[in-house]
Short mmCIF file of C-alpha atoms in Angstrom, two decimals:
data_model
loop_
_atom_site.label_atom_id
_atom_site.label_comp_id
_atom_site.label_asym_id
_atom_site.label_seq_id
_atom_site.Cartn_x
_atom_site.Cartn_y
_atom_site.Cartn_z
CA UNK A 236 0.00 0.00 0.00
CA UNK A 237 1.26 3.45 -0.92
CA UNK A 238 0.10 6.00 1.20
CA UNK A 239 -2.68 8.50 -0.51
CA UNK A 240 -1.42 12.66 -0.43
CA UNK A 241 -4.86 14.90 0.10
CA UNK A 242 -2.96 18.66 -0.82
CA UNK A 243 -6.44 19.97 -1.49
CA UNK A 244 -9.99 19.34 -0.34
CA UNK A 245 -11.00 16.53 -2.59
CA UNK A 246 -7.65 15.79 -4.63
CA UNK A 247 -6.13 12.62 -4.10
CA UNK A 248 -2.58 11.77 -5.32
CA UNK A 249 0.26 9.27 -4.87
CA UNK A 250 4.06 10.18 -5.01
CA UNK A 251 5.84 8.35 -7.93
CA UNK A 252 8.86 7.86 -6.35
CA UNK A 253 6.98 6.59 -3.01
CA UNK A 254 4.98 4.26 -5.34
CA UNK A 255 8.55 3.33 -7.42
CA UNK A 256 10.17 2.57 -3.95
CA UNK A 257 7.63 0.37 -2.11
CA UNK A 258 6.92 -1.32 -5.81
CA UNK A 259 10.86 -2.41 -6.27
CA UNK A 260 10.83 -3.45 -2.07
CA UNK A 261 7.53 -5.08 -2.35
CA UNK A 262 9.33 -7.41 -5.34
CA UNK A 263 12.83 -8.04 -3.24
CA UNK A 264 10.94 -9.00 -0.75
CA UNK A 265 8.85 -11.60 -2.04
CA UNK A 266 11.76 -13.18 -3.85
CA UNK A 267 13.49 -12.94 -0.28
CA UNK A 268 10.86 -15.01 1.43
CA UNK A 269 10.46 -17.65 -1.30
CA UNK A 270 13.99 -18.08 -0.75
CA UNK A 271 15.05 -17.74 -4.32
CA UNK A 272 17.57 -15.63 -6.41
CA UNK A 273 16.86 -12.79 -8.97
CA UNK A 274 18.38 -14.79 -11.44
CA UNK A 275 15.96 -17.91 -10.95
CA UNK A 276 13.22 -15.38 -12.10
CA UNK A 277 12.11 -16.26 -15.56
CA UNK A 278 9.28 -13.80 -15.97
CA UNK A 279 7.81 -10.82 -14.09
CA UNK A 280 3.93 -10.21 -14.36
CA UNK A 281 2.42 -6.45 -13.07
CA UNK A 282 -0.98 -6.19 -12.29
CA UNK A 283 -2.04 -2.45 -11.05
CA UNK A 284 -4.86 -0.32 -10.37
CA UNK A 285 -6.36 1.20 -13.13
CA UNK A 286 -7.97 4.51 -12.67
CA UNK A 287 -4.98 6.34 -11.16
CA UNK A 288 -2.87 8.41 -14.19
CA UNK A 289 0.46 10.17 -14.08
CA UNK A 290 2.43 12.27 -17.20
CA UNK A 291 5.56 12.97 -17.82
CA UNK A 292 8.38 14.54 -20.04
CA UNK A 293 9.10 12.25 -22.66
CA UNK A 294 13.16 13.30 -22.79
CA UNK A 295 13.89 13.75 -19.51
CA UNK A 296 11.46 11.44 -17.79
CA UNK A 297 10.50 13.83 -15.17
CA UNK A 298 6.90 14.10 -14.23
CA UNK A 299 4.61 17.25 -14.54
CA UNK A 300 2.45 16.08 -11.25
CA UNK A 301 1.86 13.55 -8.85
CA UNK A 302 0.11 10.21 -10.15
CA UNK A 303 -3.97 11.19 -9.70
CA UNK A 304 -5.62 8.44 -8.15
CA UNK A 305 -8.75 7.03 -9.49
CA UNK A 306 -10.57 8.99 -6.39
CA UNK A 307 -9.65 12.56 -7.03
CA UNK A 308 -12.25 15.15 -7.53
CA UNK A 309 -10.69 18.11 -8.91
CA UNK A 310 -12.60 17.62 -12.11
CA UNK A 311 -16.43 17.76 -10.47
CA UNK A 312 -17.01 20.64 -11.76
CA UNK A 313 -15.95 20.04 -14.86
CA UNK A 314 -17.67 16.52 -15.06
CA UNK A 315 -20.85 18.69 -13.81
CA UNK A 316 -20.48 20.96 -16.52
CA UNK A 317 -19.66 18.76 -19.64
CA UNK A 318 -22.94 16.19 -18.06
CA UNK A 319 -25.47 19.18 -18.61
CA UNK A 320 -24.25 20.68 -22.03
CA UNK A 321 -26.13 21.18 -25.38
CA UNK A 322 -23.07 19.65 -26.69
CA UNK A 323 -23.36 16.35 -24.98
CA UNK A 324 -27.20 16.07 -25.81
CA UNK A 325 -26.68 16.85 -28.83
CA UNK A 326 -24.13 13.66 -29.20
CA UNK A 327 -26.81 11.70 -27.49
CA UNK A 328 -29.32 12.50 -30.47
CA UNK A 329 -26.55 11.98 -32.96
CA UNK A 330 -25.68 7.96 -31.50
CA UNK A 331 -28.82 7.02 -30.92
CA UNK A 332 -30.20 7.68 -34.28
CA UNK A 333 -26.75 6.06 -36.04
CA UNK A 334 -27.56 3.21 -33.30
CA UNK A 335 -31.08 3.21 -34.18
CA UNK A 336 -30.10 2.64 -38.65
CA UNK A 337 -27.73 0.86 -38.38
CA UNK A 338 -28.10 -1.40 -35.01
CA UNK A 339 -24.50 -1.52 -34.33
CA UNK A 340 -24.07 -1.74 -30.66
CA UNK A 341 -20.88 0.51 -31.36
CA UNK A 342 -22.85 3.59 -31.37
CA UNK A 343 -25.02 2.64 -28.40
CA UNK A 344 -22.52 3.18 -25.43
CA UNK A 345 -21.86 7.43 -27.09
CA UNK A 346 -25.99 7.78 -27.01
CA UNK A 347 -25.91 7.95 -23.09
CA UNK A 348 -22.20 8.96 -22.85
CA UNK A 349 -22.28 10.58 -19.32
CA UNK A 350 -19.09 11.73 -17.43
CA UNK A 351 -17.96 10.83 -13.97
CA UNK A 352 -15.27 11.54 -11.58
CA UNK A 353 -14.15 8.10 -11.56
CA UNK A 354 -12.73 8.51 -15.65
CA UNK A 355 -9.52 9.38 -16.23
CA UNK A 356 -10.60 11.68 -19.55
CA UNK A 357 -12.33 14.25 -17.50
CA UNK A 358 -8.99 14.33 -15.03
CA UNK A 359 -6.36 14.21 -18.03
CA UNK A 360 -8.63 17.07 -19.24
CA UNK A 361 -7.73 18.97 -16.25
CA UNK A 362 -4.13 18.59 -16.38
CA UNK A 363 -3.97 19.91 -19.68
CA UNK A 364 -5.91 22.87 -18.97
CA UNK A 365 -3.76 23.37 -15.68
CA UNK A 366 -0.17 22.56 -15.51
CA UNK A 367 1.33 24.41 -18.63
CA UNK A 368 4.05 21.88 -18.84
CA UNK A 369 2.35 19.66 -19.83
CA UNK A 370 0.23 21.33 -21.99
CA UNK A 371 3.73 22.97 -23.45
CA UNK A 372 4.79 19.39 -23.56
CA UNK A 373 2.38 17.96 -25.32
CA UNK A 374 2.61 20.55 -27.99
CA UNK A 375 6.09 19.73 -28.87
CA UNK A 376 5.37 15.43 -28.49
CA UNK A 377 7.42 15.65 -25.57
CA UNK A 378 4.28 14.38 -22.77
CA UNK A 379 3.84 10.96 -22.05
CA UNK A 380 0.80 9.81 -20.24
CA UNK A 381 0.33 6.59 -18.31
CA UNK A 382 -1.67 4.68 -15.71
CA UNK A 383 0.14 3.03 -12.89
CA UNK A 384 1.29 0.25 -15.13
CA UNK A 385 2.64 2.35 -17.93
CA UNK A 386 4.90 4.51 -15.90
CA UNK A 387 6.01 1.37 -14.12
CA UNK A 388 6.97 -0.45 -17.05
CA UNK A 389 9.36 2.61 -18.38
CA UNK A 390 10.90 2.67 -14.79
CA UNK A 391 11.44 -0.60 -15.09
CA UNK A 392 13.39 -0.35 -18.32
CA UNK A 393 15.23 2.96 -17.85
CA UNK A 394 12.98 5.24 -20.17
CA UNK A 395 13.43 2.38 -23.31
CA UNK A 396 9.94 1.23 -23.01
CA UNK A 397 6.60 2.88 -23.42
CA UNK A 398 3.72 0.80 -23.75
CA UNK A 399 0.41 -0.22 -21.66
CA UNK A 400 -2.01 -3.64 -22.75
CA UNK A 401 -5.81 -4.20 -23.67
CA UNK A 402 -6.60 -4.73 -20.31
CA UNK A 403 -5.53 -1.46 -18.63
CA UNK A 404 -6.05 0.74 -21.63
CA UNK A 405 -9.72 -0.07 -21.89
CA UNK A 406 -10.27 0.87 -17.94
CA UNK A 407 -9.28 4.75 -18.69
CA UNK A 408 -12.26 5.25 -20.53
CA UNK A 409 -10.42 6.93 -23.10
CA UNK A 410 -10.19 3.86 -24.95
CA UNK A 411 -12.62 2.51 -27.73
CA UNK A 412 -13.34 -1.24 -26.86
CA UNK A 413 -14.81 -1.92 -30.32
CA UNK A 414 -12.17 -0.58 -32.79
CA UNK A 415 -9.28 -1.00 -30.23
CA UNK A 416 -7.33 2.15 -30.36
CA UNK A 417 -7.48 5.51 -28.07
CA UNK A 418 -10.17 7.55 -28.93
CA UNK A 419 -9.61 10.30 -31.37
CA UNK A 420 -13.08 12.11 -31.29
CA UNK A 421 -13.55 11.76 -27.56
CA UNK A 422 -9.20 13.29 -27.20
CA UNK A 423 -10.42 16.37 -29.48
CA UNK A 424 -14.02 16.49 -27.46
CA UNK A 425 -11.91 17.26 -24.49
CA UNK A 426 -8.69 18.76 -25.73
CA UNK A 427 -6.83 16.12 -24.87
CA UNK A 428 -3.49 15.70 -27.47
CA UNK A 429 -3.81 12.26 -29.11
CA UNK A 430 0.24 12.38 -29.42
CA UNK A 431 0.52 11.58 -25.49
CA UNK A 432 -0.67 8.18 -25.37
CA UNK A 433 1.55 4.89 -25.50
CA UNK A 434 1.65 2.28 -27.72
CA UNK A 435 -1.15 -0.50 -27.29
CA UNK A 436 0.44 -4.26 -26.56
CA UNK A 437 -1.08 -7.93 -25.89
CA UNK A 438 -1.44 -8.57 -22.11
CA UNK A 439 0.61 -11.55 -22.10
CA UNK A 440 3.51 -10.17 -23.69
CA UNK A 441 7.26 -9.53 -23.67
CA UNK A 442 7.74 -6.32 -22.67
CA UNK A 443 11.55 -6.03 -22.64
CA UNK A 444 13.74 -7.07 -19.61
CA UNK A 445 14.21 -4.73 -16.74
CA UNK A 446 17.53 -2.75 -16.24
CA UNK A 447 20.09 -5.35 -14.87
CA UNK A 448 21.41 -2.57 -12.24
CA UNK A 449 17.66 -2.15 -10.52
CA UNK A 450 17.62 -6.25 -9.69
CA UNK A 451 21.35 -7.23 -10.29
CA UNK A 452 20.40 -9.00 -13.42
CA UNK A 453 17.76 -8.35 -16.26
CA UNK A 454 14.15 -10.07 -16.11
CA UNK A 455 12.11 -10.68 -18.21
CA UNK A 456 8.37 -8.48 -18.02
CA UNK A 457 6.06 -11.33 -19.64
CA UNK A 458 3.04 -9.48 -18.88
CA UNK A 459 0.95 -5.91 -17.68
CA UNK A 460 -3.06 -6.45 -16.65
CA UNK A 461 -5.34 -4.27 -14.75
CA UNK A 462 -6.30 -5.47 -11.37
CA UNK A 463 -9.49 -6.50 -11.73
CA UNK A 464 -9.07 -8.44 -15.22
CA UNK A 465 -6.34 -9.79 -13.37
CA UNK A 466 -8.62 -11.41 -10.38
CA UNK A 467 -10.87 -12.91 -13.44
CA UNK A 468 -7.83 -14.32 -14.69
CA UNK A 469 -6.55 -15.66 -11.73
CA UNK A 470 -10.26 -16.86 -10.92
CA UNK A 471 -9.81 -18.98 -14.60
CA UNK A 472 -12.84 -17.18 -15.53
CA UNK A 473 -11.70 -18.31 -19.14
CA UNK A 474 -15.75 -19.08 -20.58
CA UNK A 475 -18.31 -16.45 -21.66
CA UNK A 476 -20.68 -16.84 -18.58
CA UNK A 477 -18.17 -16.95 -15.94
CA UNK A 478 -18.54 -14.34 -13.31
CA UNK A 479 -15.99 -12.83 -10.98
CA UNK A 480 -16.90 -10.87 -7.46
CA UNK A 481 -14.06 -9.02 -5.86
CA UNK A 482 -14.36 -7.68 -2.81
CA UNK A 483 -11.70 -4.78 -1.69
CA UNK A 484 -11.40 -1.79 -1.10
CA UNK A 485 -14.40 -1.63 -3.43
CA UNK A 486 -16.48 -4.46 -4.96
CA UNK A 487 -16.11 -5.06 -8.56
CA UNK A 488 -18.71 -8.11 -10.54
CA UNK A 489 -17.15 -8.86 -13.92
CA UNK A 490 -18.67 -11.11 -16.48
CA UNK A 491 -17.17 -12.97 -18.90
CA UNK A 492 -18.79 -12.07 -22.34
CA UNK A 493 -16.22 -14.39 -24.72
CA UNK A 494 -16.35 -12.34 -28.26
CA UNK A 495 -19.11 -10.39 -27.84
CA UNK A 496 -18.64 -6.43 -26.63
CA UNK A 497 -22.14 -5.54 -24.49
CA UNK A 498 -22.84 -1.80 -24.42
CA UNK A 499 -25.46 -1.47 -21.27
CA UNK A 500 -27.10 1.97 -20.09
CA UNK A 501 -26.38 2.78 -16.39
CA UNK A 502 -24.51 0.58 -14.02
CA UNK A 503 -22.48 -1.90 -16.30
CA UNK A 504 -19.79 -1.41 -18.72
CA UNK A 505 -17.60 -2.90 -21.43
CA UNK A 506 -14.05 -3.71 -20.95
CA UNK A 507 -10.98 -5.72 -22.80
CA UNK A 508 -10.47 -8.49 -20.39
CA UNK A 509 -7.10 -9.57 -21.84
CA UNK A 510 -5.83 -9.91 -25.06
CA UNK A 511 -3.14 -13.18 -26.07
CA UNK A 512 -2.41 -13.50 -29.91
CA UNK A 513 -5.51 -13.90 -31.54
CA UNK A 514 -7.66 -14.26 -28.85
CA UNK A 515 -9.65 -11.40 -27.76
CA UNK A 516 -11.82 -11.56 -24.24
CA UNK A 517 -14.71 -9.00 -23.29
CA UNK A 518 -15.85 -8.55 -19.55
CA UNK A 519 -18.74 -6.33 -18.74
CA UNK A 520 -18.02 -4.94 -14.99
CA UNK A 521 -19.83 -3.44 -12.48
CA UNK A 522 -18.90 -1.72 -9.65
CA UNK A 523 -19.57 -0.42 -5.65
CA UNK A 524 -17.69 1.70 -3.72
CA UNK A 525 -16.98 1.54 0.06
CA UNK A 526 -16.82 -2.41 0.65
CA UNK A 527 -13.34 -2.81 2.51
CA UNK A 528 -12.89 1.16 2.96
CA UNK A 529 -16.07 0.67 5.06
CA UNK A 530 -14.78 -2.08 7.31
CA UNK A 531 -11.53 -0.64 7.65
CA UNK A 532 -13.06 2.56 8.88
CA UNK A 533 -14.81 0.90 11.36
CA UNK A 534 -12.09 -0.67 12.42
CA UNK A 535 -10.10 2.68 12.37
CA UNK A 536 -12.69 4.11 15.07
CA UNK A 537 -12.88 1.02 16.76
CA UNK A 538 -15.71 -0.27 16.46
CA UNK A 539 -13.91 -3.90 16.83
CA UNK A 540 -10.25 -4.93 17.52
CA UNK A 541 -9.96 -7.67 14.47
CA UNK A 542 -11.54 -7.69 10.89
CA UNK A 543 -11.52 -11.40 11.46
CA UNK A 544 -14.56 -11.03 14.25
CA UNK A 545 -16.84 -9.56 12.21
CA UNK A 546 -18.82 -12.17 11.02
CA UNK A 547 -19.24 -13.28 14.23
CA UNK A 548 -20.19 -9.68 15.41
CA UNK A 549 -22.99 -9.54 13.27
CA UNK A 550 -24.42 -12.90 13.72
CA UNK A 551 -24.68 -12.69 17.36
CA UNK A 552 -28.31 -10.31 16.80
CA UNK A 553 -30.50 -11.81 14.50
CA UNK A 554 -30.71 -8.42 12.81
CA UNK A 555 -29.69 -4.68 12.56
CA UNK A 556 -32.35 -3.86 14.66
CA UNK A 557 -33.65 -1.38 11.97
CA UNK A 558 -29.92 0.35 11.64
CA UNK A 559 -28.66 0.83 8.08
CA UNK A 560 -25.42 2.23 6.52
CA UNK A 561 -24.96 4.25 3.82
CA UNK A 562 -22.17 4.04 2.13
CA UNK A 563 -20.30 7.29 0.90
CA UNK A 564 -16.80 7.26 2.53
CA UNK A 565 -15.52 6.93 -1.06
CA UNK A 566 -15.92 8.85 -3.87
CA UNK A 567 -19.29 7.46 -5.82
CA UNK A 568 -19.41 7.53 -9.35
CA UNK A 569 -22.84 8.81 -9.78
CA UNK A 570 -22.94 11.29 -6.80
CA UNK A 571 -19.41 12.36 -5.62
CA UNK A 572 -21.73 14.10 -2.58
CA UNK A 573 -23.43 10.76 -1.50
CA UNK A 574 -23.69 10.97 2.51
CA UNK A 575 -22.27 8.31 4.20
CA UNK A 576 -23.97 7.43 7.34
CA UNK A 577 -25.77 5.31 9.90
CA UNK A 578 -29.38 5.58 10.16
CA UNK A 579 -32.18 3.85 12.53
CA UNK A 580 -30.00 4.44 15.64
CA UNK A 581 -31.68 3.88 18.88
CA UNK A 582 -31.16 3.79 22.70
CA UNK A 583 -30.57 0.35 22.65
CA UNK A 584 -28.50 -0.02 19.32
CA UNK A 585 -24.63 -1.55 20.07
CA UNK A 586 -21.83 -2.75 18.46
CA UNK A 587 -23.02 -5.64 16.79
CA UNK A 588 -25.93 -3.92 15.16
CA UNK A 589 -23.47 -1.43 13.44
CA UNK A 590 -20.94 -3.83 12.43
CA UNK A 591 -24.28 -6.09 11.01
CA UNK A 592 -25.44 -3.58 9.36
CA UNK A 593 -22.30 -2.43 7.38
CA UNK A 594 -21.69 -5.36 6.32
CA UNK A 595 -25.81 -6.11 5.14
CA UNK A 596 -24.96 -2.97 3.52
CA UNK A 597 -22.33 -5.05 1.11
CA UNK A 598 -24.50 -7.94 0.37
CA UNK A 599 -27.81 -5.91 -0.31
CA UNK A 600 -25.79 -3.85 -2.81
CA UNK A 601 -24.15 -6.98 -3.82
CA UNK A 602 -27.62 -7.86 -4.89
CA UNK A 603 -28.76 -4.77 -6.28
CA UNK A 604 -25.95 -5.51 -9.06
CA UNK A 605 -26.14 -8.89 -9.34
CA UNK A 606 -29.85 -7.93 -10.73
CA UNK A 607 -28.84 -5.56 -12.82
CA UNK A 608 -26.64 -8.19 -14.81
CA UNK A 609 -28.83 -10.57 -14.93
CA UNK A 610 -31.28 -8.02 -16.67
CA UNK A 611 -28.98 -6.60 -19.03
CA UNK A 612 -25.88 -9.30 -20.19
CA UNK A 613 -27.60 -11.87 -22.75
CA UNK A 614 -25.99 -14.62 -21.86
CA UNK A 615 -26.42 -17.67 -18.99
CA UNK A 616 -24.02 -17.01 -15.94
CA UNK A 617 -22.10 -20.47 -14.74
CA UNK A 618 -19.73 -20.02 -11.86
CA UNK A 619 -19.67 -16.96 -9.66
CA UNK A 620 -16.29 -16.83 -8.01
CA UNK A 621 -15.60 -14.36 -5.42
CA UNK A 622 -11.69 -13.10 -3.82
CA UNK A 623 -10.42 -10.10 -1.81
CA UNK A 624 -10.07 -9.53 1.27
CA UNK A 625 -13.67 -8.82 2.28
CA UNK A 626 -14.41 -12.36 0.55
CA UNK A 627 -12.92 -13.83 4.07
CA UNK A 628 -15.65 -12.82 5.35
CA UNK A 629 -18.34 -15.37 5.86
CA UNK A 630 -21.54 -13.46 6.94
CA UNK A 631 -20.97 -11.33 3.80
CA UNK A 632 -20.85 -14.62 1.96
CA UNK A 633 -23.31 -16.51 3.00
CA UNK A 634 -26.21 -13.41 2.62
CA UNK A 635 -25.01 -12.51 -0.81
CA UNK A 636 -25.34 -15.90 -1.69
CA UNK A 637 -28.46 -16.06 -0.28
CA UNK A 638 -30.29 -13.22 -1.94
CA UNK A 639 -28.86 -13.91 -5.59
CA UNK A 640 -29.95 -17.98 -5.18
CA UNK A 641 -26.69 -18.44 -6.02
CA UNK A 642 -23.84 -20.98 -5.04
CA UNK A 643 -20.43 -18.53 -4.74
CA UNK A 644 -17.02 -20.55 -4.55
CA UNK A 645 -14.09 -19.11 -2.64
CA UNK A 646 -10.67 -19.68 -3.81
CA UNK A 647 -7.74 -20.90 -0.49
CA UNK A 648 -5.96 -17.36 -2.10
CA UNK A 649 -7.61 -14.34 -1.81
CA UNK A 650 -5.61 -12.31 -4.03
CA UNK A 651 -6.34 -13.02 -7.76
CA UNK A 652 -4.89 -10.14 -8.99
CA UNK A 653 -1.26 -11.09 -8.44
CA UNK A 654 -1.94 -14.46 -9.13
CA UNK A 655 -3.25 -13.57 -12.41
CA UNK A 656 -0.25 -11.91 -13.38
CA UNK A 657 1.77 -14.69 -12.22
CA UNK A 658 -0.65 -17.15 -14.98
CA UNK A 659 -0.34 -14.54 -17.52
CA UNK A 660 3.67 -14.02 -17.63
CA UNK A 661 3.91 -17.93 -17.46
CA UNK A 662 2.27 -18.07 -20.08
CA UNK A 663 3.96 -15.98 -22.11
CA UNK A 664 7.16 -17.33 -20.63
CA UNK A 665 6.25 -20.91 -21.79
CA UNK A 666 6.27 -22.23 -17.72
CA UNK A 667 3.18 -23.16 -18.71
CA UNK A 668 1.37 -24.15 -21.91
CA UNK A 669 -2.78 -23.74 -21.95
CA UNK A 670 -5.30 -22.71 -19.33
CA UNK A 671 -6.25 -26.04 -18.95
CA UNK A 672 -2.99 -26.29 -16.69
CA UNK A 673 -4.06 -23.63 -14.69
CA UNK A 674 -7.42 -24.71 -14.46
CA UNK A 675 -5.67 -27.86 -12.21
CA UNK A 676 -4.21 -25.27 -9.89
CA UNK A 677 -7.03 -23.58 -8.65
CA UNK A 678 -7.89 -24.47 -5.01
CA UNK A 679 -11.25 -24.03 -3.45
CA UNK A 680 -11.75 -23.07 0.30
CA UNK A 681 -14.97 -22.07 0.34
CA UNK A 682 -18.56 -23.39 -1.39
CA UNK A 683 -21.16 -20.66 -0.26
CA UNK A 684 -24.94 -22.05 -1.04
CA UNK A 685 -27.99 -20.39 -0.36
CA UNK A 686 -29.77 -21.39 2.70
CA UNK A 687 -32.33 -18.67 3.03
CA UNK A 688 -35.15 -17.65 1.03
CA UNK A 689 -34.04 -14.08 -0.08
CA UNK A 690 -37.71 -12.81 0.97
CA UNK A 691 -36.45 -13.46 4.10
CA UNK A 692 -34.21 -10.31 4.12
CA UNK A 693 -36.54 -7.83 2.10
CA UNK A 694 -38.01 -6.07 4.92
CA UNK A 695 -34.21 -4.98 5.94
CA UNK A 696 -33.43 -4.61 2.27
CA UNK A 697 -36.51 -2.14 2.08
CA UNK A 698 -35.27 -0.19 4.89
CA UNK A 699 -32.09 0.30 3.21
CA UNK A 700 -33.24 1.20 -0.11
CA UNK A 701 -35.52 3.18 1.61
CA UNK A 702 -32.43 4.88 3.53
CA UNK A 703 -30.47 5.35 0.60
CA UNK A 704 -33.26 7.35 -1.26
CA UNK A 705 -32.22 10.41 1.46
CA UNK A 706 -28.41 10.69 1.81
CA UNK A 707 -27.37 11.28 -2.08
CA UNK A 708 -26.62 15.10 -2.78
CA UNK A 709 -25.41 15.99 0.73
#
């Protein structure tokens, strides 16, 4: 974990050399405790988080700003502003009838194109019409612009690599999924310089070999995935149908769509899950904010002494006794003023009914998703696998499971995304051959099947929803 910088109400950034320092530890130190050598190390896989953006001179390598994390809200008013334009409804009328002749789902996802906090465009934006270096930069080719993975990988390689994959260029929303390039009208929509962006490479791929004085020899980078299409990877969520849940610091459901690229209105959206030769795999992902942030917060003020006791917390009361949470200590999407907050206290409300009802809060919006998918992506869902850190947690389990009538499978490793990365540069390696081979090397911990009838929890779940409906806008 790198520690998050707040220099301004609502901004949220990461030092790069922090980040460059704990990643290079974080790497020594694994190969420390495995008890190996550099030099045994055939192939390095990075998975990262996606969201979070940094640029920098292409000559000298020096960046114009901190790396802007994923939660930063210096471009709300800018978001606010582009969201209720003529322009933008004018677009709308313009996709919609192109979707309408010619039924190409292509034009569908521009017809409701709204902007959010969350999207790196609307921050990149920003920069450019802030921070005259860049902007200067950029006017002479001389910016570079890369998500955590990007910047990494030219670290890594002492400035002679530039390059990000499928997987993480498809997250910054700045990326067309269907023709598979950066998006030219969207760049000039914003005033964002095409020339900044890097090249566009398979995920399992060789990269080039790191610079032999940062590890005492050169290795090999076999492979660059965002986090989350890492976890599905790791999950060998290889068949269209497969879904993933992860469950950190947010909660992220991701459904394997094989070939097919579904544009959805509202809560979904389209993604490259990974790309290897030929083969091309589309995920549609949804997301919730505040699932781990929640319980860590709780933890922070003390409302328990161990994550691990929890579950057991909330199933001592056989319910919240009317108490809900809101989430909102995160930065929402749709309303970056959502209130977070407890409601339904009373005189004789403790411990147990606060820590039950933040983590009801999880599964009922676990749910509320889990609906949504099933309404919107076409195609059967088979196995729903679930990781992260919040996925050690039983109660959340077990109701989830219970209100999608749905068996959930829990892998003996929590963390898929560097596990996926692992699968991904062994691949590409040649350590190992197909995914059937991976396939034999998942482990199961956990079967979660439902044991209650979901009606069972809708007069809580109407309480929430109910509760929600009064905290957005704060």
């Amino acid at each position: 974990q790198v520690e998050s910088l707040y220099p301004r109400p609502g901004w949220v950034e990461l030092d790069p050399e922090v980040l460059w320092s704990r990643f290079i530890g974080v790497i020594k130190e694994a190969v420390q405790a495995a008890g190996l050598h550099m030099r045994q190390i055939a192939g390095l896989g990075i998975s990262t988080q996606r969201g979070t953006f940094i640029t920098w001179h292409k000559r000298t390598g020096k960046p114009f700003h901190n790396f802007i994390s994923w939660q930063d809200l210096r471009s709300a008013e800018l978001v606010n502003s582009w969201n209720n334009s003529l322009l933008l409804k004018v677009i709308h009328v313009i996709f919609t009838v192109l979707h309408f002749l010619t039924g190409n789902d292509r034009y569908l996802a521009p017809s409701f194109l709204t902007f959010s906090t969350h999207q790196a465009s609307m921050k990149l934006s920003w920069v450019f019409k802030n921070i005259h270096e860049a902007e200067e930069a950029a006017k002479k080719n001389n910016c570079c612009f890369g998500t955590v993975d990007t910047w990494l990988l030219y670290r890594l390689t002492n400035g002679s690599v530039y390059a990000t994959d499928y997987s993480n260029a498809s997250s910054t929303g700045i990326f067309e999924p269907f023709t598979k390039c950066w998006n030219p009208t969207l760049c000039n929509l914003l005033s964002i310089p095409v020339s900044i962006y890097p090249p566009v490479r398979d995920t399992s791929f060789n990269f080039g070999s790191t610079d032999a004085e940062i590890f005492g020899v050169p290795i090999p980078i076999m492979a660059m995935v965002a986090d989350q299409q890492s976890a599905m990877f790791g999950e060998c969520c290889f068949h269209p149908g497969d879904v993933k849940l992860t469950m950190g610091t947010g909660g992220f459901w991701n459904v394997n769509t094989g070939e097919h690229l579904f544009a959805s209105r509202g809560s979904l959206y389209p993604l490259i899950g990974w790309k290897i030769g030929e083969e091309v795999v589309y995920l549609t992902e949804g997301s919730i904010s505040d699932v781990g942030t929640a319980v860590k917060w709780a933890l922070d003020i003390e409302l328990f002494t161990n994550v691990d006791e929890t579950a057991e917390m909330a199933q001592r009361t056989a319910d919240s006794q009317g108490v809900c949470f809101i989430p909102g200590l995160q930065v929402s999407g749709d309303d970056p003023y959502l209130c977070a907050s407890f409601m339904g206290l009373k005189p004789s409300t403790n411990r147990n009914h606060l820590v039950r009802a933040i983590l009801e809060s999880v599964a009922f919006r676990n749910k509320l998703l889990y609906d949504i998918i099933v309404k919107k992506v076409h195609i059967p869902l088979r196995t729903i696998r679930a990781d992260g850190g919040v996925s050690n947690n039983s109660f959340v389990m077990q109701m989830t499971s219970d209100l999608i009538n749905k068996k959930i499978e829990k892998p003996a490793n929590a963390e898929m995304s560097s596990l996926g990365a692992a699968f991904l540069a062994g691949l590409a390696s040649g350590f190992w051959t197909d995914k059937k081979q991976l396939k034999k090397l998942r482990r199961i911990e956990a079967v979660f099947e439902p044991q209650k009838d979901s009606e069972e929890y809708r007069p809580a779940m109407d309480a929430w929803l109910q509760a929600m409906k009064r905290s957005p806008h704060w």
